[in-house]
Amino acid sequence: MNLETLTVTLQDHIATVRLNRPDKANAMNATMWQDFRRAFDWIDAQPEARVAVLEGEGKHFTAGIDLAMMMGIAPQIQDPCDGRMREALRRLILDMQDTLTSLERCRKPVLAAIHGACVGGGIDLICAADMRYCSADAYFSIKEIDIGMVADVGTLQRLPKLIGSQGLVRELAYTGRRVEAAEAREIGLVNRVFDSREALQTGVREIAATIAAKSPLSIRGSKEQLNYARDHSVADGLNHIATWNAAMLMSEDLQKAMMAGKGTPSFRD
């Protein structure tokens, strides 16, 4: 893909999305927000892409929302009618939410590989990924509180379901304090901490390659079911998977896996 703020490559069934504004600490400007949706909609539609890795160029994963973008919001929504101006702002926020929901909506698993700073909008971004991994130098902060705003594009909705502690999420949201890599692992924000950025990239690609070797149809179905179960009751989730597998279970992937025995089956995209 040819995007202004991200680079997207596809090799060996692994799509790699890199935040590519290293001179701005990968601050998320207006174009980058839209590029996220373009990138993950493209990955979702590409049969060859079975899993995605999200990472950042330069010293930091991301410094969060670009403050220049924040300053540009008021002129963008200006209207002599206060009601219409507020409606425009609401639509803008909803659209920004949707750009990050594209990671969650993408049928392929998204693995975030985080180094250096991941603050503000960066937390919203990684919370929409399937799994998070980081290097030992990584740190995290819900920084919106320090610029006098409420985080509004996913952190406060997704983070409590990721780390399972309302008290801790509230502490982080109210104080904006830094969470270092070790604590991020301890609270379950990340799956694993790697010693270096190089080890992080190697390790995450190994995990991505393992996922890419599995039945693509089953991986896509597993993500669908996990997302559904997170937001519904156990009874609803059981009913949903029963309907899903009534439609999807008898696939050629199942036959190949059964026939392979101890061998390694090869699946179509």
Short mmCIF file of C-alpha atoms in Angstrom, two decimals:
data_model
loop_
_atom_site.label_atom_id
_atom_site.label_comp_id
_atom_site.label_asym_id
_atom_site.label_seq_id
_atom_site.Cartn_x
_atom_site.Cartn_y
_atom_site.Cartn_z
CA MET A 1 0.00 0.00 0.00
CA ASN A 2 1.05 3.59 -0.63
CA LEU A 3 0.16 5.57 2.50
CA GLU A 4 1.52 8.88 3.74
CA THR A 5 2.09 8.06 7.41
CA LEU A 6 2.32 4.26 7.48
CA THR A 7 4.31 1.66 5.59
CA VAL A 8 2.52 -1.60 4.85
CA THR A 9 4.30 -4.71 3.59
CA LEU A 10 3.13 -8.27 3.06
CA GLN A 11 5.52 -11.22 3.12
CA ASP A 12 5.05 -14.88 4.05
CA HIS A 13 1.38 -14.20 4.89
CA ILE A 14 2.42 -11.59 7.52
CA ALA A 15 1.34 -7.98 6.94
CA THR A 16 3.56 -5.47 8.71
CA VAL A 17 2.17 -2.01 9.46
CA ARG A 18 4.74 0.56 10.64
CA LEU A 19 3.96 4.00 12.01
CA ASN A 20 6.26 6.12 9.86
CA ARG A 21 6.65 9.61 11.32
CA PRO A 22 9.83 8.98 13.31
CA ASP A 23 10.85 12.65 13.24
CA LYS A 24 7.60 13.42 15.13
CA ALA A 25 7.85 10.42 17.48
CA ASN A 26 5.09 8.87 15.35
CA ALA A 27 2.58 11.40 16.63
CA MET A 28 -0.84 10.51 15.24
CA ASN A 29 -1.87 13.31 12.90
CA ALA A 30 -5.15 13.52 10.99
CA THR A 31 -3.77 11.58 8.05
CA MET A 32 -2.44 8.78 10.22
CA TRP A 33 -5.83 8.19 11.83
CA GLN A 34 -7.35 7.70 8.39
CA ASP A 35 -4.39 5.62 7.24
CA PHE A 36 -5.03 3.10 10.04
CA ARG A 37 -8.45 2.34 8.61
CA ARG A 38 -7.14 2.17 5.04
CA ALA A 39 -4.34 -0.20 6.08
CA PHE A 40 -6.42 -2.61 8.13
CA ASP A 41 -9.34 -2.62 5.70
CA TRP A 42 -6.78 -3.57 3.02
CA ILE A 43 -5.31 -6.33 5.21
CA ASP A 44 -8.79 -7.64 5.94
CA ALA A 45 -9.52 -7.86 2.21
CA GLN A 46 -6.20 -9.45 1.20
CA PRO A 47 -6.52 -13.26 1.13
CA GLU A 48 -2.71 -13.63 1.35
CA ALA A 49 -2.60 -11.69 4.64
CA ARG A 50 -3.28 -14.06 7.54
CA VAL A 51 -1.91 -12.02 10.45
CA ALA A 52 -0.72 -8.44 10.99
CA VAL A 53 2.12 -6.94 13.03
CA LEU A 54 1.86 -3.29 14.13
CA GLU A 55 5.07 -1.48 15.05
CA GLY A 56 6.72 1.94 14.93
CA GLU A 57 9.75 3.43 13.20
CA GLY A 58 12.29 5.48 15.13
CA LYS A 59 12.83 5.90 18.86
CA HIS A 60 9.23 5.54 20.02
CA PHE A 61 6.13 3.53 19.12
CA THR A 62 4.00 6.68 19.30
CA ALA A 63 3.75 9.91 21.25
CA GLY A 64 -0.04 9.80 20.83
CA ILE A 65 -2.29 12.31 19.12
CA ASP A 66 -0.53 15.12 17.28
CA LEU A 67 -1.20 18.33 19.21
CA ALA A 68 -1.27 20.29 15.94
CA MET A 69 -4.24 18.14 14.99
CA MET A 70 -5.94 19.01 18.27
CA MET A 71 -5.42 22.71 17.58
CA GLY A 72 -6.98 22.30 14.15
CA ILE A 73 -10.23 20.76 15.35
CA ALA A 74 -11.98 24.03 16.28
CA PRO A 75 -11.69 25.60 12.80
CA GLN A 76 -12.73 22.30 11.23
CA ILE A 77 -16.06 22.13 13.07
CA GLN A 78 -16.82 25.88 13.15
CA ASP A 79 -20.47 26.75 12.59
CA PRO A 80 -22.61 29.73 13.65
CA CYS A 81 -25.09 27.25 15.09
CA ASP A 82 -23.81 25.80 18.37
CA GLY A 83 -25.88 22.63 17.96
CA ARG A 84 -24.47 21.93 14.50
CA MET A 85 -20.94 22.60 15.72
CA ARG A 86 -21.36 20.09 18.56
CA GLU A 87 -22.87 17.58 16.14
CA ALA A 88 -19.83 17.97 13.86
CA LEU A 89 -17.49 17.38 16.81
CA ARG A 90 -19.40 14.24 17.80
CA ARG A 91 -19.19 12.92 14.25
CA LEU A 92 -15.45 13.63 14.19
CA ILE A 93 -14.92 11.69 17.44
CA LEU A 94 -17.03 8.78 16.18
CA ASP A 95 -14.98 8.66 12.99
CA MET A 96 -11.71 8.64 14.93
CA GLN A 97 -13.08 5.80 17.06
CA ASP A 98 -13.90 3.88 13.91
CA THR A 99 -10.39 4.28 12.49
CA LEU A 100 -9.01 2.33 15.46
CA THR A 101 -11.90 -0.11 15.57
CA SER A 102 -10.65 -1.15 12.12
CA LEU A 103 -7.98 -3.21 13.94
CA GLU A 104 -10.68 -5.03 15.86
CA ARG A 105 -12.91 -5.32 12.80
CA CYS A 106 -10.08 -6.80 10.70
CA ARG A 107 -10.65 -10.56 10.57
CA LYS A 108 -6.91 -11.23 10.85
CA PRO A 109 -5.18 -11.15 14.28
CA VAL A 110 -3.23 -7.95 14.96
CA LEU A 111 -0.07 -8.17 17.10
CA ALA A 112 1.26 -4.87 18.46
CA ALA A 113 5.04 -4.70 18.98
CA ILE A 114 5.73 -1.69 21.21
CA HIS A 115 9.03 0.01 22.01
CA GLY A 116 9.79 3.32 23.70
CA ALA A 117 6.83 5.58 24.41
CA CYS A 118 3.24 4.49 23.89
CA VAL A 119 1.08 7.25 25.31
CA GLY A 120 -2.30 8.90 24.84
CA GLY A 121 -3.78 7.83 21.52
CA GLY A 122 -1.21 5.05 21.39
CA ILE A 123 -3.01 3.29 24.25
CA ASP A 124 -6.30 3.59 22.35
CA LEU A 125 -4.54 2.07 19.34
CA ILE A 126 -2.94 -0.94 21.01
CA CYS A 127 -6.07 -1.74 23.03
CA ALA A 128 -7.78 -2.49 19.70
CA ALA A 129 -5.10 -5.06 18.79
CA ASP A 130 -5.45 -8.75 19.59
CA MET A 131 -2.19 -9.07 21.50
CA ARG A 132 0.46 -6.67 22.77
CA TYR A 133 4.19 -7.28 23.24
CA CYS A 134 6.87 -4.79 24.21
CA SER A 135 10.59 -4.30 24.66
CA ALA A 136 12.10 -3.56 28.07
CA ASP A 137 12.40 0.17 27.28
CA ALA A 138 8.67 0.58 26.61
CA TYR A 139 6.39 2.66 28.80
CA PHE A 140 2.69 3.49 28.70
CA SER A 141 0.57 6.42 29.86
CA ILE A 142 -3.06 7.49 29.51
CA LYS A 143 -1.85 11.01 28.86
CA GLU A 144 -5.14 12.65 27.95
CA ILE A 145 -5.75 13.67 31.56
CA ASP A 146 -2.65 15.87 31.44
CA ILE A 147 -4.03 17.95 28.58
CA GLY A 148 -7.40 18.37 30.27
CA MET A 149 -9.51 15.89 28.34
CA VAL A 150 -11.19 12.51 28.72
CA ALA A 151 -9.73 9.72 26.59
CA ASP A 152 -12.45 9.20 23.99
CA VAL A 153 -11.38 6.74 21.30
CA GLY A 154 -11.27 3.39 23.10
CA THR A 155 -8.92 3.24 26.09
CA LEU A 156 -11.58 3.64 28.79
CA GLN A 157 -13.85 1.12 27.05
CA ARG A 158 -11.30 -1.58 26.16
CA LEU A 159 -8.60 -1.38 28.82
CA PRO A 160 -10.83 -2.54 31.73
CA LYS A 161 -11.60 -5.70 29.75
CA LEU A 162 -7.92 -6.27 29.02
CA ILE A 163 -6.45 -5.95 32.50
CA GLY A 164 -9.55 -6.84 34.52
CA SER A 165 -9.14 -4.25 37.30
CA GLN A 166 -11.44 -1.25 37.39
CA GLY A 167 -9.46 0.23 40.26
CA LEU A 168 -6.16 0.09 38.38
CA VAL A 169 -7.64 1.44 35.14
CA ARG A 170 -9.12 4.34 37.10
CA GLU A 171 -5.78 5.02 38.76
CA LEU A 172 -4.03 5.14 35.41
CA ALA A 173 -6.77 7.28 33.82
CA TYR A 174 -6.95 9.74 36.72
CA THR A 175 -3.18 10.14 37.25
CA GLY A 176 -1.69 9.65 33.78
CA ARG A 177 1.30 8.00 35.44
CA ARG A 178 3.85 5.94 33.53
CA VAL A 179 3.57 2.18 33.43
CA GLU A 180 6.95 0.63 32.73
CA ALA A 181 7.33 -2.57 30.75
CA ALA A 182 7.59 -4.88 33.76
CA GLU A 183 4.40 -3.53 35.31
CA ALA A 184 2.63 -3.69 31.93
CA ARG A 185 3.40 -7.42 31.87
CA GLU A 186 2.36 -7.86 35.49
CA ILE A 187 -1.07 -6.29 34.97
CA GLY A 188 -1.68 -8.12 31.68
CA LEU A 189 -1.47 -5.13 29.34
CA VAL A 190 1.23 -6.95 27.37
CA ASN A 191 1.71 -10.68 26.89
CA ARG A 192 5.49 -10.63 27.13
CA VAL A 193 8.46 -8.28 27.56
CA PHE A 194 11.52 -8.75 25.32
CA ASP A 195 14.99 -7.59 26.29
CA SER A 196 15.51 -5.38 23.24
CA ARG A 197 13.70 -3.96 20.26
CA GLU A 198 15.47 -6.45 18.00
CA ALA A 199 14.38 -9.36 20.20
CA LEU A 200 10.85 -7.92 20.22
CA GLN A 201 10.63 -7.84 16.44
CA THR A 202 12.08 -11.34 16.08
CA GLY A 203 9.86 -12.80 18.79
CA VAL A 204 6.64 -11.22 17.53
CA ARG A 205 7.35 -12.40 14.00
CA GLU A 206 7.84 -15.93 15.26
CA ILE A 207 4.43 -15.77 16.94
CA ALA A 208 2.91 -14.25 13.80
CA ALA A 209 4.44 -17.03 11.66
CA THR A 210 2.93 -19.67 13.95
CA ILE A 211 -0.50 -18.07 13.55
CA ALA A 212 -0.05 -17.75 9.78
CA ALA A 213 0.56 -21.50 9.51
CA LYS A 214 -2.82 -22.36 11.05
CA SER A 215 -6.12 -22.69 9.21
CA PRO A 216 -6.96 -19.15 8.05
CA LEU A 217 -10.67 -19.90 8.22
CA SER A 218 -10.35 -21.10 11.81
CA ILE A 219 -8.19 -18.16 12.87
CA ARG A 220 -10.71 -15.72 11.45
CA GLY A 221 -13.52 -17.59 13.19
CA SER A 222 -11.67 -17.63 16.50
CA LYS A 223 -11.22 -13.85 16.40
CA GLU A 224 -14.89 -13.37 15.58
CA GLN A 225 -15.93 -15.58 18.49
CA LEU A 226 -13.53 -14.04 21.02
CA ASN A 227 -14.69 -10.52 20.17
CA TYR A 228 -18.33 -11.59 20.38
CA ALA A 229 -17.88 -13.44 23.68
CA ARG A 230 -16.12 -10.46 25.25
CA ASP A 231 -19.17 -8.27 24.69
CA HIS A 232 -21.97 -10.81 25.34
CA SER A 233 -23.10 -13.32 27.94
CA VAL A 234 -21.76 -16.88 28.03
CA ALA A 235 -25.13 -18.16 26.82
CA ASP A 236 -25.12 -15.74 23.88
CA GLY A 237 -21.54 -16.71 23.05
CA LEU A 238 -22.34 -20.42 23.06
CA ASN A 239 -25.32 -19.86 20.81
CA HIS A 240 -23.20 -17.76 18.44
CA ILE A 241 -20.43 -20.37 18.09
CA ALA A 242 -23.02 -23.11 17.53
CA THR A 243 -24.45 -21.17 14.62
CA TRP A 244 -20.98 -20.28 13.33
CA ASN A 245 -19.70 -23.85 13.33
CA ALA A 246 -22.94 -25.16 11.85
CA ALA A 247 -21.93 -23.04 8.85
CA MET A 248 -18.11 -23.24 8.93
CA LEU A 249 -17.04 -26.48 10.62
CA MET A 250 -17.18 -28.83 7.64
CA SER A 251 -14.41 -27.09 5.71
CA GLU A 252 -11.51 -28.32 3.62
CA ASP A 253 -9.23 -26.95 6.34
CA LEU A 254 -10.70 -29.46 8.80
CA GLN A 255 -10.18 -32.28 6.33
CA LYS A 256 -6.57 -31.27 5.64
CA ALA A 257 -5.77 -31.01 9.35
CA MET A 258 -7.32 -34.40 10.08
CA MET A 259 -5.55 -36.07 7.16
CA ALA A 260 -2.17 -34.54 8.03
CA GLY A 261 -1.94 -36.45 11.31
CA LYS A 262 1.45 -35.55 12.82
CA GLY A 263 2.46 -33.75 9.63
CA THR A 264 2.08 -30.06 8.87
CA PRO A 265 -0.98 -29.30 6.73
CA SER A 266 -0.91 -26.58 4.11
CA PHE A 267 -4.00 -24.39 3.87
CA ARG A 268 -5.40 -22.20 1.14
CA ASP A 269 -5.72 -18.48 1.81
#
